[in-house]
Coordinates of C-alpha atoms in Angstrom, one line a residue:
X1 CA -18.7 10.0 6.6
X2 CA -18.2 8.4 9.6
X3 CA -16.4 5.0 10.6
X4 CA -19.9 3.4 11.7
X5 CA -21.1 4.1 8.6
X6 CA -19.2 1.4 6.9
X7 CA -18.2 -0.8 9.7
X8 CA -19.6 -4.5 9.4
X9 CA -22.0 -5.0 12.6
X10 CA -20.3 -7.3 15.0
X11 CA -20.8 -11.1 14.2
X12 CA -20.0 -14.3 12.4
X13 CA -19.3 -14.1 9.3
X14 CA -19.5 -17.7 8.2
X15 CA -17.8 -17.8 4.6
X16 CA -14.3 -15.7 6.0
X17 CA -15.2 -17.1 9.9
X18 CA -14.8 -14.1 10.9
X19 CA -15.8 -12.2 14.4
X20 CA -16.1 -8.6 13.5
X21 CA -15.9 -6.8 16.5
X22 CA -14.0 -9.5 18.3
X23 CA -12.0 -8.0 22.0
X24 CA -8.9 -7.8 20.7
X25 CA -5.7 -7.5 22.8
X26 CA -2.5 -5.6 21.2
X27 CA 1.1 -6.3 21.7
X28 CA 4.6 -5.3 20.4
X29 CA 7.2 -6.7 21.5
X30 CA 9.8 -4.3 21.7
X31 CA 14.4 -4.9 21.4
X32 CA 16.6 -2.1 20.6
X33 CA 17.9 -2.3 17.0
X34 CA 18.1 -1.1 14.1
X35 CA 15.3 -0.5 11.1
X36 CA 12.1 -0.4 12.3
X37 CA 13.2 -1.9 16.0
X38 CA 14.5 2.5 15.8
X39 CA 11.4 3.8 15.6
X40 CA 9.4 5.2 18.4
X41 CA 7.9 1.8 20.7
X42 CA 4.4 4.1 21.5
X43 CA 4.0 5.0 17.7
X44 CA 4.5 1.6 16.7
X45 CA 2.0 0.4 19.0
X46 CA -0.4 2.5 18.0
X47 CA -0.2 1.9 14.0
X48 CA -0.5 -1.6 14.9
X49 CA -3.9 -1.1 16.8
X50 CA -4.8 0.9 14.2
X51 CA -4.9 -1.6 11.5
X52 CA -6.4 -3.7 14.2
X53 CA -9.4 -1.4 14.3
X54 CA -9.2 -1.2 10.2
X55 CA -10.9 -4.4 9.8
X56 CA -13.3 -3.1 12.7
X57 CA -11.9 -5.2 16.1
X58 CA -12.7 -4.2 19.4
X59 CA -8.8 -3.3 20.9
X60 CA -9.4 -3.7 24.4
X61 CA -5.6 -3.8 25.9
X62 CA -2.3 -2.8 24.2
X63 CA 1.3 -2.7 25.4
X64 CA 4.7 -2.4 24.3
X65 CA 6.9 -5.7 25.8
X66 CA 10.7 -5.4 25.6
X67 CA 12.4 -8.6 25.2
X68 CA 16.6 -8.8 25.2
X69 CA 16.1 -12.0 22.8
X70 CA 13.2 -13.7 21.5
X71 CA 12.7 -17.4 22.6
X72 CA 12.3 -19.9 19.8
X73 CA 9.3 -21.4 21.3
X74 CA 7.7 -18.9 22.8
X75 CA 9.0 -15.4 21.3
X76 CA 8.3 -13.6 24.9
X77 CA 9.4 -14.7 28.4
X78 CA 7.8 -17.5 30.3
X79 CA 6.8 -14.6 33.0
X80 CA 6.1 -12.2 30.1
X81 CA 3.9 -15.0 28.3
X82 CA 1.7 -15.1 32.2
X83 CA 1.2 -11.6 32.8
X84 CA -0.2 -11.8 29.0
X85 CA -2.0 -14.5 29.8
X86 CA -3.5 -12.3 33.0
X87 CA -4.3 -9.7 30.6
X88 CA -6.2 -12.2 28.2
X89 CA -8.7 -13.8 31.0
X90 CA -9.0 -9.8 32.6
X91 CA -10.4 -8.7 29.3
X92 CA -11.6 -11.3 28.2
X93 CA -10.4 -11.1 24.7
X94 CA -11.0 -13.1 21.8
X95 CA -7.5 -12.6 19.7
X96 CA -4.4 -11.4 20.6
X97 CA -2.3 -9.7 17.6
X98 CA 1.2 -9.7 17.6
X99 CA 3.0 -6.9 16.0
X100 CA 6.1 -8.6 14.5
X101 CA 6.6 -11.9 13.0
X102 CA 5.6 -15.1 14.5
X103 CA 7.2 -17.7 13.6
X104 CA 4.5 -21.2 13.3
X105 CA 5.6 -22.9 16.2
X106 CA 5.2 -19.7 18.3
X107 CA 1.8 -18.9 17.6
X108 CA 1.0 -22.3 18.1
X109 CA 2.7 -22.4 21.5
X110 CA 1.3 -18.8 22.6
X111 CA -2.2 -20.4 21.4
X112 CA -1.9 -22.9 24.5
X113 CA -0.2 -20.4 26.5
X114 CA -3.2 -17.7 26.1
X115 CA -5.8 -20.3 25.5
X116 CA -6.9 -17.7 22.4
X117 CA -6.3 -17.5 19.1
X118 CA -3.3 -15.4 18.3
X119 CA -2.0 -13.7 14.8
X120 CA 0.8 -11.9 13.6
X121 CA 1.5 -8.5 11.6
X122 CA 1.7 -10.7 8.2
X123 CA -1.4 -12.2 8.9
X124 CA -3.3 -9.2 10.5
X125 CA -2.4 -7.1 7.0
X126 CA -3.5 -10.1 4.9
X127 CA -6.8 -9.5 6.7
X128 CA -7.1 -6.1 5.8
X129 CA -6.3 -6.7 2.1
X130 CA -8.7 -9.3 2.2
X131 CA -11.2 -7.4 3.4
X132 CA -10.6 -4.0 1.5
X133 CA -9.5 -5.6 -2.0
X134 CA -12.0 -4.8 -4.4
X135 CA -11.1 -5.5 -8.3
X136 CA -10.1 -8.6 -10.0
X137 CA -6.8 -8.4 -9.5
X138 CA -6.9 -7.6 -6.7
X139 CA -8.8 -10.0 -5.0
X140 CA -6.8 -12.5 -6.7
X141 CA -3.4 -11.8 -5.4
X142 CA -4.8 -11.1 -1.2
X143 CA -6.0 -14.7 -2.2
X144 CA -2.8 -16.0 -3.6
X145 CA -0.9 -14.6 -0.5
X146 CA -3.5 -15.9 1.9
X147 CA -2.8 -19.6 0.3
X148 CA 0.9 -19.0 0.5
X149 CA 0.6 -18.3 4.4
X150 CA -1.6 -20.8 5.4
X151 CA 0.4 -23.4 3.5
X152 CA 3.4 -23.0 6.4
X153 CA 0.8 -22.7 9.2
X154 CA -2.6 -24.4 9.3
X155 CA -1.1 -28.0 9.6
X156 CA 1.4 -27.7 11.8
X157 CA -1.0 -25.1 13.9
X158 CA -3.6 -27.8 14.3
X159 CA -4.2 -31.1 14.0
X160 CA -7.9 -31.3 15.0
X161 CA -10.9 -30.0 12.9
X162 CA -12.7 -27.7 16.2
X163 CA -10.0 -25.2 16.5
X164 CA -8.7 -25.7 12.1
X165 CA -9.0 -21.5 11.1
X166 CA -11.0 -21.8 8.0
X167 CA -11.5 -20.1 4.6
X168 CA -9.0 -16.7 4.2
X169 CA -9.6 -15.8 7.6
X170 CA -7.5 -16.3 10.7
X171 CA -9.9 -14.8 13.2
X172 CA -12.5 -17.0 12.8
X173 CA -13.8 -20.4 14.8
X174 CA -14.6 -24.0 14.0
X175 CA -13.1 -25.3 10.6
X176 CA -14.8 -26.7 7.8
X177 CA -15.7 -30.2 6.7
X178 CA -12.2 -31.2 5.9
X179 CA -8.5 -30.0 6.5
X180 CA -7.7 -27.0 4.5
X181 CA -4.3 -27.3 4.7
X182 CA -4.3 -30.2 2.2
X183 CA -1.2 -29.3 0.5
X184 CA -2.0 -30.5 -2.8
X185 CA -5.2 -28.7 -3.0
X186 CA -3.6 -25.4 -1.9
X187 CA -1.1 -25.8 -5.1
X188 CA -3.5 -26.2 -7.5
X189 CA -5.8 -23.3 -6.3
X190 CA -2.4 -21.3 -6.6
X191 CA -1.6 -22.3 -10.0
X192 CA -4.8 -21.6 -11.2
X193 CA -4.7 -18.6 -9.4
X194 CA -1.4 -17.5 -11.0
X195 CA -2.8 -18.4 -14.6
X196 CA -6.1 -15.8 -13.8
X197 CA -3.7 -13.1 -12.9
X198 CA -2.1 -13.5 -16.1
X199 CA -4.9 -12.8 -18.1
X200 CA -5.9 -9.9 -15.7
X201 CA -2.5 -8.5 -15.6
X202 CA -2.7 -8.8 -20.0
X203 CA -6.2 -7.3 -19.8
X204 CA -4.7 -4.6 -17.3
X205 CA -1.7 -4.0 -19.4
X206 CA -4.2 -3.2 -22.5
X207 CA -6.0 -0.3 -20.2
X208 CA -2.6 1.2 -19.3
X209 CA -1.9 1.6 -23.5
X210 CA -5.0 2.8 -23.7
X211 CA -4.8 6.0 -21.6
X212 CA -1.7 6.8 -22.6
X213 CA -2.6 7.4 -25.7
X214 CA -4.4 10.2 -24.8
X215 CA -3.1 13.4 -24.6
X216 CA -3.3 14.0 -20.5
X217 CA -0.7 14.2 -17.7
X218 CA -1.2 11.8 -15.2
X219 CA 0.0 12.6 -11.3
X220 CA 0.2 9.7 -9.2
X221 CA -0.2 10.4 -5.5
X222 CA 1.4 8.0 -2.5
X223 CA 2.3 7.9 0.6
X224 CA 2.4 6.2 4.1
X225 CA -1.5 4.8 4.6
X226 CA -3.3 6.9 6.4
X227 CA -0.9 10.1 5.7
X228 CA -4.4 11.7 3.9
X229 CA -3.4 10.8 0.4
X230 CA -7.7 10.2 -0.2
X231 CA -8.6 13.2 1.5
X232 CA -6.0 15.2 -0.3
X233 CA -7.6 13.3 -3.7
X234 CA -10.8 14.6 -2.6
X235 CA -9.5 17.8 -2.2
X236 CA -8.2 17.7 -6.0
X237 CA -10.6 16.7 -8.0
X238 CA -14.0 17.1 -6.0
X239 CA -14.6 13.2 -5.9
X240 CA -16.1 11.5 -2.8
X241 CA -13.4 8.6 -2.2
X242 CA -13.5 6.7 1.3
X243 CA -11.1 9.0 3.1
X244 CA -11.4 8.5 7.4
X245 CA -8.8 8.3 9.7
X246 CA -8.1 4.7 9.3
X247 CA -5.5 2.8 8.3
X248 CA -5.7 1.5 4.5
X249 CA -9.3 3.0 4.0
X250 CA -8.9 2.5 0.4
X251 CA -7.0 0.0 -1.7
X252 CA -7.6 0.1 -5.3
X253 CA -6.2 3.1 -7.3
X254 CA -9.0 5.7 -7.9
X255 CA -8.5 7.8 -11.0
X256 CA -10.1 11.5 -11.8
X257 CA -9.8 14.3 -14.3
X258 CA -8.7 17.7 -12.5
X259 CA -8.3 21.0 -14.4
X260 CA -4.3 22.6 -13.4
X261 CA -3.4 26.4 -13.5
X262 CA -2.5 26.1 -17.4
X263 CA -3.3 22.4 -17.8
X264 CA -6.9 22.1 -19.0
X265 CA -7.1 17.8 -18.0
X266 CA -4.7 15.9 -15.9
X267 CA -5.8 12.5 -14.2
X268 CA -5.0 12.2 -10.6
X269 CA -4.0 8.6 -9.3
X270 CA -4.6 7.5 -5.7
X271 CA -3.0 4.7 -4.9
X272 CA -2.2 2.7 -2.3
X273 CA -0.9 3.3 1.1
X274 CA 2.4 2.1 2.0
X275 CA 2.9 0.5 5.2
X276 CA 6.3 -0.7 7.1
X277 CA 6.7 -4.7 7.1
X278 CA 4.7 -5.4 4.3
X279 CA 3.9 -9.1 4.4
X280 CA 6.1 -11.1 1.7
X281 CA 2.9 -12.5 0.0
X282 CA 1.8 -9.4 -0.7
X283 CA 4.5 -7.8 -2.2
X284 CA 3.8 -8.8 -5.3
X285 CA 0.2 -7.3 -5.5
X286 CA 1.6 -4.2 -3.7
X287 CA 3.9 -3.9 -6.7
X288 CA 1.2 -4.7 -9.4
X289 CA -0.9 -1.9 -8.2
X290 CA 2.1 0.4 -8.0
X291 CA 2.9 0.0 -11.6
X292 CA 0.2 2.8 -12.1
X293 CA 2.9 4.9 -10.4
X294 CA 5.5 4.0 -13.0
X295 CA 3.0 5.6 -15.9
X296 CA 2.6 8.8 -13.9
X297 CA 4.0 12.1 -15.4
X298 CA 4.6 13.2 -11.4
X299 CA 4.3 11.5 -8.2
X300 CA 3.1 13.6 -5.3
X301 CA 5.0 12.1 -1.8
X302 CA 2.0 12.7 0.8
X303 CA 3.7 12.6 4.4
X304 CA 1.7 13.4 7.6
X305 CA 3.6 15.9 9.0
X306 CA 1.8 15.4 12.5
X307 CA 2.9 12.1 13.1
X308 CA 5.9 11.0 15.4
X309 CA 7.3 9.0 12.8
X310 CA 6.7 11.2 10.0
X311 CA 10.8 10.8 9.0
X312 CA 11.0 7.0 9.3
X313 CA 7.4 6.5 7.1
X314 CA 9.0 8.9 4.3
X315 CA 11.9 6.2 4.5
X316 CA 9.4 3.6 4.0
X317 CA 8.0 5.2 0.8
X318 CA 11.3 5.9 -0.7
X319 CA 13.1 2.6 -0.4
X320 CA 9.5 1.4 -2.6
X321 CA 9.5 3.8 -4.9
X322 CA 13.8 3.0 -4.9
X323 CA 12.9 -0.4 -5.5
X324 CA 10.6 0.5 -8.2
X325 CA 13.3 2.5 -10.2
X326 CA 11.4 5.9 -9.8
X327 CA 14.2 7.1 -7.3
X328 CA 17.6 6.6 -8.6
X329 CA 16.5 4.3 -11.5
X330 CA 16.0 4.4 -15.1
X331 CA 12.5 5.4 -14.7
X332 CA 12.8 9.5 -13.9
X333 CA 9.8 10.9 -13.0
X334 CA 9.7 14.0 -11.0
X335 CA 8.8 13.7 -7.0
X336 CA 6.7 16.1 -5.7
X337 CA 6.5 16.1 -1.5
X338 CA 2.9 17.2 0.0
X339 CA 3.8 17.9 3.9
X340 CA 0.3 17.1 4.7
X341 CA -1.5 17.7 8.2
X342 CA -0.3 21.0 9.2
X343 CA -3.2 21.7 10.5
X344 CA -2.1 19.8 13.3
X345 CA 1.2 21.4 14.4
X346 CA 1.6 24.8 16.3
X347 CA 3.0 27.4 14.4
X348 CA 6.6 27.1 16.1
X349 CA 6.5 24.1 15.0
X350 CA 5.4 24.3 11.6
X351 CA 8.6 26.1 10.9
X352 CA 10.7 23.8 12.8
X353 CA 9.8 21.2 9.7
X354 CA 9.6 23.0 7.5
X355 CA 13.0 25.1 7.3
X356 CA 14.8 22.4 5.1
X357 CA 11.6 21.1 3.5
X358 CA 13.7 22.4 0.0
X359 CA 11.4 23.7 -3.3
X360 CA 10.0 20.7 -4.2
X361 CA 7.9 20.5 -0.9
X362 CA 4.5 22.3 0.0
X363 CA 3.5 22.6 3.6
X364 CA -0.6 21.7 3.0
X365 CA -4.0 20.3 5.2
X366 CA -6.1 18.6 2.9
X367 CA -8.6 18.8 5.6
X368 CA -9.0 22.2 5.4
X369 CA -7.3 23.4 1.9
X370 CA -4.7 25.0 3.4
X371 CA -1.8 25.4 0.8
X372 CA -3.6 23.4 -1.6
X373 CA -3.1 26.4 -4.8
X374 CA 0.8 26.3 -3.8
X375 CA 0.7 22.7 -3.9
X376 CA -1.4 22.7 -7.8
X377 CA 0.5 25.5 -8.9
X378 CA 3.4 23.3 -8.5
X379 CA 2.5 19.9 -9.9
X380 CA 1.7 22.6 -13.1
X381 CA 4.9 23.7 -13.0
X382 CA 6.1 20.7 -12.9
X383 CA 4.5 19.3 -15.9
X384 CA 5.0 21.8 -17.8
X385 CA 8.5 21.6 -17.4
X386 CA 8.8 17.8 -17.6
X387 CA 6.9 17.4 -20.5
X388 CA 7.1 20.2 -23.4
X389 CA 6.1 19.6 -26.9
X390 CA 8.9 18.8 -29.1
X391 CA 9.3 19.8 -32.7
X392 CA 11.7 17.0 -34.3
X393 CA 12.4 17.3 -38.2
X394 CA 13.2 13.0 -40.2
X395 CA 13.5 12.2 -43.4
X396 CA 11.0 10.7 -44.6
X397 CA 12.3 7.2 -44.5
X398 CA 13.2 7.4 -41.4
X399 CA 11.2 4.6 -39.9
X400 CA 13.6 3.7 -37.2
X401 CA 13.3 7.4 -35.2
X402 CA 9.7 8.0 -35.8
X403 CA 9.2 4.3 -33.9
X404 CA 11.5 5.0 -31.2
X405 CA 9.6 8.8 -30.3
X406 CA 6.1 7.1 -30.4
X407 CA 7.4 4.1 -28.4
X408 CA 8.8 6.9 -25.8
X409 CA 7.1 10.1 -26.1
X410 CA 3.6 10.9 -27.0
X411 CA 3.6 12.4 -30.6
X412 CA 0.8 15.0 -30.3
X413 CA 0.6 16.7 -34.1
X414 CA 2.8 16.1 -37.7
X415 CA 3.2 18.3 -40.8
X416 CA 4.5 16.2 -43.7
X417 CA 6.8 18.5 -46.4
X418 CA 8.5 17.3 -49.4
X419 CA 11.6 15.7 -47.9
X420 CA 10.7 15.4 -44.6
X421 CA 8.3 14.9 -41.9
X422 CA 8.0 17.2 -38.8
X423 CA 6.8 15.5 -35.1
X424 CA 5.5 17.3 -32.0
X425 CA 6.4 15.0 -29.4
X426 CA 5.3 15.7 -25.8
X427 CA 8.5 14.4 -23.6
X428 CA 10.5 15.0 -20.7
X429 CA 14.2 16.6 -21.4
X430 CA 15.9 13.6 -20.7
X431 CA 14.4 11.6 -23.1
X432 CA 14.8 13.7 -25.9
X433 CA 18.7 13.9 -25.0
X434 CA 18.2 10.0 -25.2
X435 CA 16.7 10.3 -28.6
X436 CA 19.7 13.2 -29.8
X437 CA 22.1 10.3 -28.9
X438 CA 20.7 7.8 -31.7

């Protein structure tokens, strides 16, 4: 499967106004700090023009510009702002894409500057989402967060209809037949928006109970996007999910049945890719699609081994799945690390990284299959060991237990004797100690 094959042919799209294939010109603008500011300026820049090129736009210059402060009106340097400028008419690019946050005023003022339209991270990712959401849900909340965005920007961006940026897009040209910034009209499309996710998220909600009613493990993989979490699914299960070296090539979580040494069905989960900076307005979706990680009976951590900042996108992951409760929490669920890509390292330096990978961690390349029994002979373990079959002995009146264990375990068989009633439950350890405390 190659890129082509799914890239949109270069045009206008006149419902998003989009120009697919647009010359596109790429810059980060670079301070020392802390956070992400730490991380490696080149290895930025190139994850930002890689989510350029995931919604298919033609990247014809990037740079990295360091600037000591940021100017309130302009973000960059007067000078900066000309060479840019230089670089613009040179290339003659369409778009310029900002790798950091922009504040309304500055992308207005860099708009005259250029004399092209100019975006920021936030709104480059809402892009993506808007182009790669696929279900009900989540088509619902990439439009929610597109609302939210353009509710700070488009009125104060322009005040005449050529150059409005119409429907979700920002990319695109002339706006439509009226102001879309209206204000009123972008808070009743939210609240009606809000009132549809409800019933999805209730309609969701009765899909989850569903499944776990059945008696199968389920192992939720994640990871940085493009770390190979969908080429790793592949791998698993034998299914034929988008998997190309491209930033967020999949959104919605894809699930499949996959026989484990000792395990005859477990469903594997691929979700979403993380990314660093996720846009405000979209944490919300982000987190709605994770819940399907909070149901999972093991996560598998997907890291690209190969890449620079292989360390800092790990950190990225954890602080979500922190967030989440799954690390640190009241949700334990056991974390299985995938060092993916090792294909890609020399040997010397395979064992560089991987000397204090520890036992939970298995060096794989889903590209080629490399490790990949280590890696299922684990997750097996795993399960096994997280969730064994209980045999727990009430009385027979004992209403109060038997709700709790099929409220928190998965009761799998019962044998009723004269006084008493005995329940296999399938659990993890520490929920069973929760249940010996009652």
């Amino acid at each position: 499967m190659t890129i082509e094959t799914h890239a949109p042919q270069p045009g206008f799209d006149a419902q998003r106004g989009l120009r697919f294939g647009a010359r596109t010109v790429v810059v980060l603008p670079h301070k020392d700090g802390q956070g992400r500011e730490a991380r490696d300026p080149e290895a930025r820049l190139a994850e930002a023009s890689g989510l350029a090129r995931a919604i298919y736009l033609d990247v014809v210059h990037e740079e990295v510009i360091r600037i000591r402060k940021a100017s309130v009106g302009l973000l960059f340097g007067k000078g900066q702002v000309e060479r840019m400028a230089a670089n613009v008419a040179a290339t003659e690019a369409e778009l310029v894409v900002i790798d950091g946050i922009v504040s309304p005023i500055q992308q207005r003022n860099l708009e005259k500057e250029l004399k092209t339209k100019v975006i920021d991270r936030t709104g480059l990712i809402l892009e993506i989402f808007g182009e790669r959401a696929s279900t009900a849900e989540g088509a619902l909340q990439v439009e929610l967060a597109h609302l939210s965005y353009q509710a700070s920007r488009l009125v104060r961006s322009w005040t005449h209809l050529e150059r409005q940026r119409g429907g979700f897009g920002f990319l695109g040209g002339p706006g439509e037949t009226q102001i879309e910034a209206d204000r009123r009209q972008i808070r009743d499309r939210m609240a009606k928006l809000k009132g549809d996710l409800e019933d999805v998220k209730r309609t969701r909600g009765l899909h989850r109970a569903r499944r776990q009613k059945a008696p199968y493990p389920v192992v939720a993989l994640v990871g940085y996007t493009n770390a190979g979490k969908s080429t790793l699914f592949n791998r698993l299960t034998g299914a034929t999910v988008m998997a190309e070296n491209l930033l967020f090539a999949t959104l919605d979580p894809t699930m499949r049945a996959v026989a484990l040494p000792g395990i005859d069905k477990a469903i594997v989960s691929d979700t979403v890719g993380f990314v660093s900076s996720l846009p405000t307005q979209l944490v919300a979706a982000f987190r709605a699609t994770l819940e399907e990680v909070l149901e999972a009976d093991v996560i598998v951590h997907v890291r690209d081994l190969a890449h620079p900042d292989s360390a800092a996108q790990a950190g990225d992951v954890e602080a979500v799945l922190r967030d989440l409760g799954v690390i640190d929490g009241e949700i334990a669920i056991p974390i299985i690390t995938a060092l993916n890509k090792i294909d890609l390292l020399e040997p010397d330096q395979r064992a560089a990284l991987l000397s204090g990978a520890g036992d939970a961690a298995v060096a794989v390349s889903a590209l080629d299959g490399e490790g990949i029994d280590e890696l299922t002979h684990l997750i097996s373990r795993t399960l096994q060991a997280s969730q064994r079959v209980h045999a727990i002995r009430l009385s027979q009146g004992d209403g109060r237990r038997a709700a709790w264990l099929h409220q928190h375990g998965e009761v799998v068989g019962r044998r009723d004797e004269d006084d008493a009633v005995v329940l296999q439950v399938r659990m993890p350890d520490e929920v069973k100690a929760r249940f010996d405390a009652l």
